[in-house]
Tab-separated table of C-alpha atoms and ligand atoms in Angstrom:
chain	number	residue	atom	x	y	z
W	1	MET	CA	-144.164	164.983	92.003
W	2	ASN	CA	-145.243	161.413	92.893
W	3	GLU	CA	-144.603	161.789	96.963
W	4	ILE	CA	-146.477	165.304	96.598
W	5	LEU	CA	-149.045	164.310	94.275
W	6	ASN	CA	-149.680	161.828	96.548
W	7	ARG	CA	-150.048	164.286	100.099
W	8	ILE	CA	-152.500	165.751	98.078
W	9	ALA	CA	-154.088	162.701	97.383
W	10	GLN	CA	-153.545	162.091	100.927
W	11	CYS	CA	-155.122	165.634	102.136
W	12	VAL	CA	-158.213	165.137	100.211
W	13	GLU	CA	-158.793	161.774	101.280
W	14	PHE	CA	-158.969	162.662	104.995
W	15	GLY	CA	-160.203	165.880	104.381
W	16	LYS	CA	-157.289	168.407	105.328
W	17	ILE	CA	-157.722	171.579	104.018
W	18	ASN	CA	-155.034	173.933	104.892
W	19	LYS	CA	-152.046	174.036	106.997
W	20	THR	CA	-154.703	175.905	109.715
W	21	SER	CA	-156.957	173.436	109.105
W	22	PRO	CA	-157.875	171.409	113.129
W	23	TYR	CA	-159.865	168.154	110.444
W	24	PRO	CA	-158.629	165.343	111.155
W	25	PRO	CA	-156.604	165.520	114.383
W	26	GLY	CA	-153.937	162.720	112.719
W	27	MET	CA	-152.497	165.792	110.726
W	28	LYS	CA	-152.652	169.321	112.700
W	29	ASP	CA	-150.070	171.752	111.161
W	30	GLN	CA	-149.071	170.034	108.275
W	31	ASP	CA	-149.410	171.392	104.972
W	32	GLY	CA	-152.840	170.868	103.172
W	33	ALA	CA	-154.494	170.124	99.741
W	34	ASP	CA	-154.054	174.036	99.527
W	35	GLU	CA	-150.575	174.336	99.966
W	36	LEU	CA	-149.293	171.472	98.360
W	37	THR	CA	-151.195	172.085	95.096
W	38	ARG	CA	-150.423	175.343	95.247
W	39	ARG	CA	-146.419	174.088	95.992
W	40	ALA	CA	-147.236	171.776	93.273
W	41	LEU	CA	-148.237	173.955	89.643
W	42	GLU	CA	-145.018	176.262	91.278
W	43	SER	CA	-142.781	173.737	90.553
W	44	GLY	CA	-144.014	172.976	86.943
W	45	VAL	CA	-146.682	170.143	88.032
W	46	LYS	CA	-149.386	170.398	85.492
W	47	PRO	CA	-153.431	170.838	86.537
W	48	ASP	CA	-154.445	168.079	85.009
W	49	GLU	CA	-152.080	165.396	86.409
W	50	ILE	CA	-152.186	166.971	89.142
W	51	LEU	CA	-156.145	166.416	88.770
W	52	GLU	CA	-155.602	162.742	87.293
W	53	ASN	CA	-153.355	160.489	89.343
W	54	ALA	CA	-154.250	163.402	92.751
W	55	LEU	CA	-158.135	164.599	93.283
W	56	ILE	CA	-159.555	162.376	91.230
W	57	PRO	CA	-158.172	158.675	92.412
W	58	ALA	CA	-158.838	160.434	96.051
W	59	MET	CA	-161.930	161.042	96.223
W	60	ALA	CA	-162.790	157.485	94.369
W	61	ASN	CA	-161.693	156.119	98.086
W	62	VAL	CA	-163.895	158.734	99.944
W	63	GLY	CA	-167.568	158.146	97.334
W	64	ASN	CA	-166.615	154.976	97.588
W	65	LYS	CA	-165.853	153.561	101.765
W	66	PHE	CA	-169.189	156.175	101.797
W	67	SER	CA	-170.967	153.481	99.788
W	68	LYS	CA	-169.537	151.219	101.978
W	69	LYS	CA	-170.685	153.062	104.751
W	70	GLU	CA	-167.186	153.409	106.258
W	71	ILE	CA	-166.335	157.128	106.423
W	72	TYR	CA	-169.941	159.746	107.282
W	73	VAL	CA	-171.487	162.882	105.444
W	74	PRO	CA	-169.609	165.150	107.521
W	75	GLN	CA	-166.223	163.430	106.691
W	76	MET	CA	-167.184	163.543	102.650
W	77	LEU	CA	-167.933	167.404	102.977
W	78	MET	CA	-164.890	167.984	104.980
W	79	SER	CA	-163.193	166.066	100.857
W	80	ALA	CA	-165.190	168.237	99.440
W	81	LYS	CA	-163.945	171.176	101.044
W	82	ALA	CA	-160.078	169.620	100.525
W	83	MET	CA	-160.881	169.378	97.321
W	84	ASN	CA	-162.383	172.677	96.645
W	85	SER	CA	-159.496	174.827	97.953
W	86	ALA	CA	-157.265	172.552	95.160
W	87	MET	CA	-159.174	172.930	92.580
W	88	ALA	CA	-159.417	176.576	93.473
W	89	HIS	CA	-155.674	176.065	92.265
W	90	LEU	CA	-156.566	174.338	89.178
W	91	LYS	CA	-159.812	176.511	87.590
W	92	PRO	CA	-157.375	179.526	86.457
W	93	PHE	CA	-156.568	176.194	83.838
W	94	PHE	CA	-159.533	175.022	83.190
W	95	GLN	CA	-161.238	177.594	82.653
W	96	SER	CA	-158.654	179.334	80.150
W	97	GLY	CA	-159.074	176.075	77.682
W	98	GLU	CA	-155.892	174.942	78.436
W	99	THR	CA	-156.207	171.677	80.428
W	100	LYS	CA	-159.354	169.804	79.250
W	101	ARG	CA	-162.253	168.377	81.514
W	102	LYS	CA	-164.253	165.363	80.763
W	103	GLY	CA	-167.047	166.772	79.657
W	104	LYS	CA	-170.179	169.294	81.144
W	105	PHE	CA	-172.871	168.321	83.968
W	106	ILE	CA	-176.274	170.048	84.251
W	107	ILE	CA	-177.298	169.322	87.801
W	108	GLY	CA	-180.301	170.621	90.125
W	109	THR	CA	-182.478	170.306	93.272
W	110	VAL	CA	-185.924	169.440	91.493
W	111	SER	CA	-189.212	172.130	91.899
W	112	GLY	CA	-190.307	172.611	94.947
W	113	ASP	CA	-187.542	171.379	96.922
W	114	LEU	CA	-185.098	172.742	98.261
W	115	HIS	CA	-182.761	170.417	99.738
W	116	ASP	CA	-179.147	170.216	98.393
W	117	ILE	CA	-176.527	168.240	100.971
W	118	GLY	CA	-177.053	165.113	98.540
W	119	LYS	CA	-176.735	166.914	95.576
W	120	ASN	CA	-173.790	169.416	96.309
W	121	LEU	CA	-171.851	166.011	97.271
W	122	VAL	CA	-173.011	164.986	94.016
W	123	ALA	CA	-171.424	168.227	92.141
W	124	MET	CA	-168.562	167.671	94.208
W	125	MET	CA	-167.957	164.103	93.580
W	126	ILE	CA	-168.415	164.336	89.135
W	127	GLU	CA	-166.034	168.038	89.520
W	128	GLY	CA	-164.327	165.559	91.309
W	129	GLY	CA	-163.906	163.107	88.641
W	130	GLY	CA	-162.647	165.857	85.717
W	131	TRP	CA	-165.813	167.499	84.804
W	132	GLU	CA	-167.156	170.548	84.415
W	133	VAL	CA	-170.368	171.092	86.862
W	134	ILE	CA	-172.822	173.594	85.699
W	135	ASP	CA	-175.519	173.897	89.405
W	136	LEU	CA	-178.628	175.112	89.107
W	137	GLY	CA	-179.130	175.159	92.596
W	138	VAL	CA	-182.674	174.351	94.653
W	139	ASP	CA	-185.766	174.725	93.005
W	140	ALA	CA	-184.679	174.345	89.327
W	141	GLY	CA	-187.882	173.462	87.012
W	142	ALA	CA	-188.345	171.922	83.065
W	143	GLU	CA	-187.338	175.505	82.071
W	144	LYS	CA	-184.164	176.162	84.307
W	145	PHE	CA	-182.789	173.062	82.517
W	146	LEU	CA	-184.266	173.949	79.159
W	147	LYS	CA	-181.674	177.156	78.963
W	148	ALA	CA	-178.739	175.490	80.881
W	149	LEU	CA	-179.135	173.284	77.757
W	150	ASP	CA	-179.890	175.385	74.216
W	151	GLU	CA	-176.196	176.658	76.500
W	152	HIS	CA	-174.508	173.897	76.922
W	153	SER	CA	-176.124	171.197	74.171
W	154	ASP	CA	-173.144	168.209	74.700
W	155	ALA	CA	-174.043	168.141	78.254
W	156	ILE	CA	-174.900	165.253	80.335
W	157	VAL	CA	-177.745	166.408	83.103
W	158	GLY	CA	-178.505	164.992	86.134
W	159	LEU	CA	-182.106	165.871	88.567
W	160	SER	CA	-182.323	165.143	92.376
W	161	ALA	CA	-185.278	164.575	94.255
W	162	LEU	CA	-185.527	164.529	98.430
W	163	LEU	CA	-188.950	164.749	98.996
W	164	THR	CA	-192.150	162.113	97.754
W	165	THR	CA	-194.470	165.541	96.130
W	166	THR	CA	-190.938	166.846	94.163
W	167	MET	CA	-190.132	163.207	93.195
W	168	GLU	CA	-192.804	163.451	90.002
W	169	ASN	CA	-192.254	166.756	89.225
W	170	MET	CA	-188.691	164.900	87.513
W	171	LYS	CA	-190.646	163.363	85.253
W	172	LYS	CA	-192.216	166.513	84.106
W	173	ILE	CA	-188.584	167.890	83.484
W	174	VAL	CA	-187.756	164.378	81.978
W	175	THR	CA	-190.414	164.981	79.298
W	176	ALA	CA	-189.649	168.121	78.710
W	177	ILE	CA	-185.576	167.613	77.572
W	178	LYS	CA	-185.798	164.922	75.777
W	179	GLU	CA	-188.444	165.868	74.279
W	180	LYS	CA	-186.156	169.379	73.278
W	181	TYR	CA	-183.041	166.684	73.436
W	182	PRO	CA	-184.048	163.432	72.954
W	183	ALA	CA	-180.008	162.065	72.238
W	184	SER	CA	-179.910	164.270	76.140
W	185	LYS	CA	-178.583	161.313	78.895
W	186	ILE	CA	-180.569	162.192	82.543
W	187	LEU	CA	-179.456	160.740	85.427
W	188	ILE	CA	-181.922	161.372	88.811
W	189	GLY	CA	-180.845	160.335	92.443
W	190	GLY	CA	-182.159	161.357	95.630
W	191	ALA	CA	-183.890	159.311	98.953
W	192	PRO	CA	-187.142	158.909	97.909
W	193	VAL	CA	-185.605	157.748	93.406
W	194	THR	CA	-185.397	154.316	92.757
W	195	LYS	CA	-184.805	152.823	89.784
W	196	GLU	CA	-187.894	150.658	88.897
W	197	TYR	CA	-189.128	155.000	88.845
W	198	CYS	CA	-186.079	156.091	87.296
W	199	GLU	CA	-187.514	153.871	84.223
W	200	LYS	CA	-190.940	154.517	84.343
W	201	ILE	CA	-190.372	158.159	84.296
W	202	GLY	CA	-187.856	157.971	80.769
W	203	ALA	CA	-184.984	159.067	82.404
W	204	ASP	CA	-181.648	156.900	81.137
W	205	PHE	CA	-179.242	155.975	85.046
W	206	TYR	CA	-180.753	156.503	88.395
W	207	SER	CA	-177.781	156.009	90.686
W	208	PRO	CA	-178.438	156.080	95.317
W	209	ASP	CA	-174.831	157.185	95.927
W	210	PRO	CA	-172.511	160.571	94.496
W	211	GLN	CA	-169.921	157.487	93.773
W	212	GLY	CA	-171.900	155.871	91.078
W	213	ALA	CA	-173.145	158.341	89.283
W	214	VAL	CA	-169.200	159.237	88.702
W	215	ASN	CA	-169.187	155.763	87.394
W	216	TYR	CA	-172.653	156.515	85.369
W	217	LEU	CA	-170.532	159.917	83.702
W	218	LYS	CA	-167.137	157.863	83.159
W	219	GLN	CA	-168.313	155.103	81.365
W	220	LEU	CA	-170.397	157.557	78.957
W	221	VAL	CA	-167.241	158.811	77.344
W	222	SER	CA	-164.651	155.861	77.735
K	301	B1M	CO1	-186.532	167.940	104.771
K	301	B1M	N1	-187.030	166.130	105.029
K	301	B1M	N2	-187.723	169.133	104.502
K	301	B1M	N3	-185.076	169.146	105.619
K	301	B1M	N4	-184.762	166.677	105.166
K	301	B1M	C1	-186.929	165.222	104.966
K	301	B1M	C2	-185.952	164.796	103.200
K	301	B1M	C3	-187.096	164.171	105.125
K	301	B1M	C4	-187.594	162.779	104.874
K	301	B1M	C5	-187.403	164.881	106.992
K	301	B1M	C6	-188.198	163.004	107.574
K	301	B1M	O1	-189.711	163.782	107.629
K	301	B1M	N5	-188.548	162.111	107.850
K	301	B1M	C7	-189.186	164.677	104.931
K	301	B1M	C8	-189.249	163.840	103.573
K	301	B1M	C9	-190.300	162.971	103.515
K	301	B1M	C10	-190.878	162.427	102.456
K	301	B1M	O2	-190.713	163.233	101.060
K	301	B1M	N6	-190.987	160.961	102.300
K	301	B1M	C11	-188.055	166.066	104.743
K	301	B1M	C12	-189.169	167.112	104.887
K	301	B1M	C13	-190.759	166.678	104.450
K	301	B1M	C14	-189.024	168.697	103.961
K	301	B1M	C15	-189.899	169.817	104.148
K	301	B1M	C16	-191.424	169.146	103.688
K	301	B1M	C17	-190.313	169.374	106.293
K	301	B1M	C18	-191.690	170.602	106.296
K	301	B1M	O3	-191.657	172.370	106.219
K	301	B1M	N7	-192.403	170.649	107.216
K	301	B1M	C19	-189.242	171.075	104.114
K	301	B1M	C20	-189.344	171.054	102.493
K	301	B1M	C21	-188.605	171.983	101.931
K	301	B1M	C22	-188.733	171.967	100.637
K	301	B1M	O4	-187.637	171.378	100.144
K	301	B1M	N8	-189.367	172.194	99.742
K	301	B1M	C23	-187.419	170.075	104.911
K	301	B1M	C24	-186.767	170.956	104.687
K	301	B1M	C25	-185.147	170.726	104.753
K	301	B1M	C26	-184.024	171.848	105.677
K	301	B1M	C27	-184.694	173.163	104.414
K	301	B1M	C28	-185.006	172.045	107.386
K	301	B1M	C29	-183.368	170.262	105.638
K	301	B1M	C30	-183.101	171.477	104.287
K	301	B1M	C31	-181.513	171.716	104.215
K	301	B1M	C32	-180.488	171.279	102.840
K	301	B1M	O5	-180.750	170.451	101.809
K	301	B1M	N9	-179.647	172.886	102.296
K	301	B1M	C33	-183.677	169.486	105.881
K	301	B1M	C34	-183.042	168.548	105.667
K	301	B1M	C35	-181.525	168.507	106.270
K	301	B1M	C36	-183.363	167.071	105.731
K	301	B1M	C37	-182.988	165.646	105.788
K	301	B1M	C38	-182.651	166.211	107.342
K	301	B1M	C39	-181.483	165.190	105.667
K	301	B1M	C40	-181.684	165.482	103.937
K	301	B1M	C41	-179.842	165.765	103.794
K	301	B1M	O6	-179.393	166.526	103.625
K	301	B1M	N10	-179.772	164.296	103.848
K	301	B1M	C42	-183.761	164.578	105.720
K	301	B1M	C43	-184.495	163.395	106.499
K	301	B1M	C44	-183.713	162.641	105.894
K	301	B1M	O7	-182.576	161.865	105.277
K	301	B1M	N11	-183.375	161.644	107.157
K	301	B1M	C45	-185.116	165.047	105.329
K	301	B1M	C46	-177.765	163.832	103.633
K	301	B1M	C47	-178.125	163.944	102.288
K	301	B1M	C48	-176.379	163.393	102.156
K	301	B1M	O8	-178.094	162.670	101.572
K	301	B1M	O9	-179.958	164.138	100.091
K	301	B1M	O10	-180.311	161.400	100.385
K	301	B1M	P1	-179.540	162.992	100.522
K	301	B1M	O11	-178.863	162.627	99.337
K	301	B1M	C49	-178.176	160.764	99.003
K	301	B1M	C50	-178.362	159.932	97.895
K	301	B1M	O12	-179.517	160.847	98.372
K	301	B1M	C51	-178.147	159.996	96.191
K	301	B1M	O13	-176.159	160.415	96.990
K	301	B1M	C52	-176.475	161.632	98.054
K	301	B1M	C53	-175.253	161.572	99.028
K	301	B1M	O14	-175.413	159.063	99.420
K	301	B1M	N12	-178.187	161.317	95.693
K	301	B1M	C54	-178.218	161.703	94.716
K	301	B1M	C55	-178.633	162.486	96.240
K	301	B1M	N13	-178.653	163.416	95.024
K	301	B1M	C56	-178.726	163.162	93.982
K	301	B1M	C57	-178.386	163.123	92.844
K	301	B1M	C58	-177.992	161.769	91.722
K	301	B1M	C59	-178.164	161.122	92.507
K	301	B1M	C60	-177.327	160.718	93.713
K	301	B1M	O15	-177.548	161.679	90.586
K	301	B1M	C61	-177.789	163.263	89.245
């Protein structure tokens, strides 16, 4: 069992989606995360074992390498695609409730802002960390976040902003959420955002990168 889990982890870490995928060149013609995950499930490996012992550690490595600038956005996106191809096989088990997730995470890019590449990376890393992600997309205002919280009041919230102008909308969203859900935890990030700004607007945590976001969520449930 360990061998197949190691192989899935390697596919995710190095971005090997499936057998026909030409990337990375060193893994050409080999099975990818897609085929190996299907085979692991067929041979009786449990979905949460695949998540905990292959996908999560692989994505943690990806996050750490990205934080240390050992890999860049394109490699991270390939890892995300490989992880998604594995997750497609696991999702039915999670959705049926047969396998438990660590919790729920609502994420969106704030009102007026259409940048979603960073937000998607954070969402993908958190999903890879074993959380259910509710992605509100881009241009999401307070109303949208509150509606999602009405449905998932135990969820942790993440806000992303890439513009100095739209960053100001984080304050409105944080204020509205804290007013209705004072116990909620809000994590913020995005290129112009800082720890000082996070403290100023009353958000709970600032992370400059996806791995920091994963670590924060992990620490909240440990
Ligand atoms: Co725009 N854009 N853009 N843009 N764009 C920037 C952000 C800009 C810095 C370019 C520049 O002028 N040098 C500038 C902002 C200036 C400022 O406000 N200080 C800018 C501008 C001005 C604009 C427009 C206003 C341009 C115009 O129309 N005149 C316009 C605004 C549209 C709008 O949003 N309303 C605009 C439009 C666009 C495109 C649509 C063309 C496109 C977005 C496509 C898309 O996202 N689907 C785009 C792009 C691609 C960029 C740049 C080139 C790249 C952004 C990106 O994806 N980076 C950007 C310049 C640059 O950064 N070099 C730029 C890669 C991504 C992985 O990084 O998003 O920072 P990032 O995410 C990081 C971290 O910040 C963190 O983790 C990620 C991974 O490390 N992170 C979080 C992000 N969210 C997080 C949340 C967390 C935790 C961590 O917790 C919840």
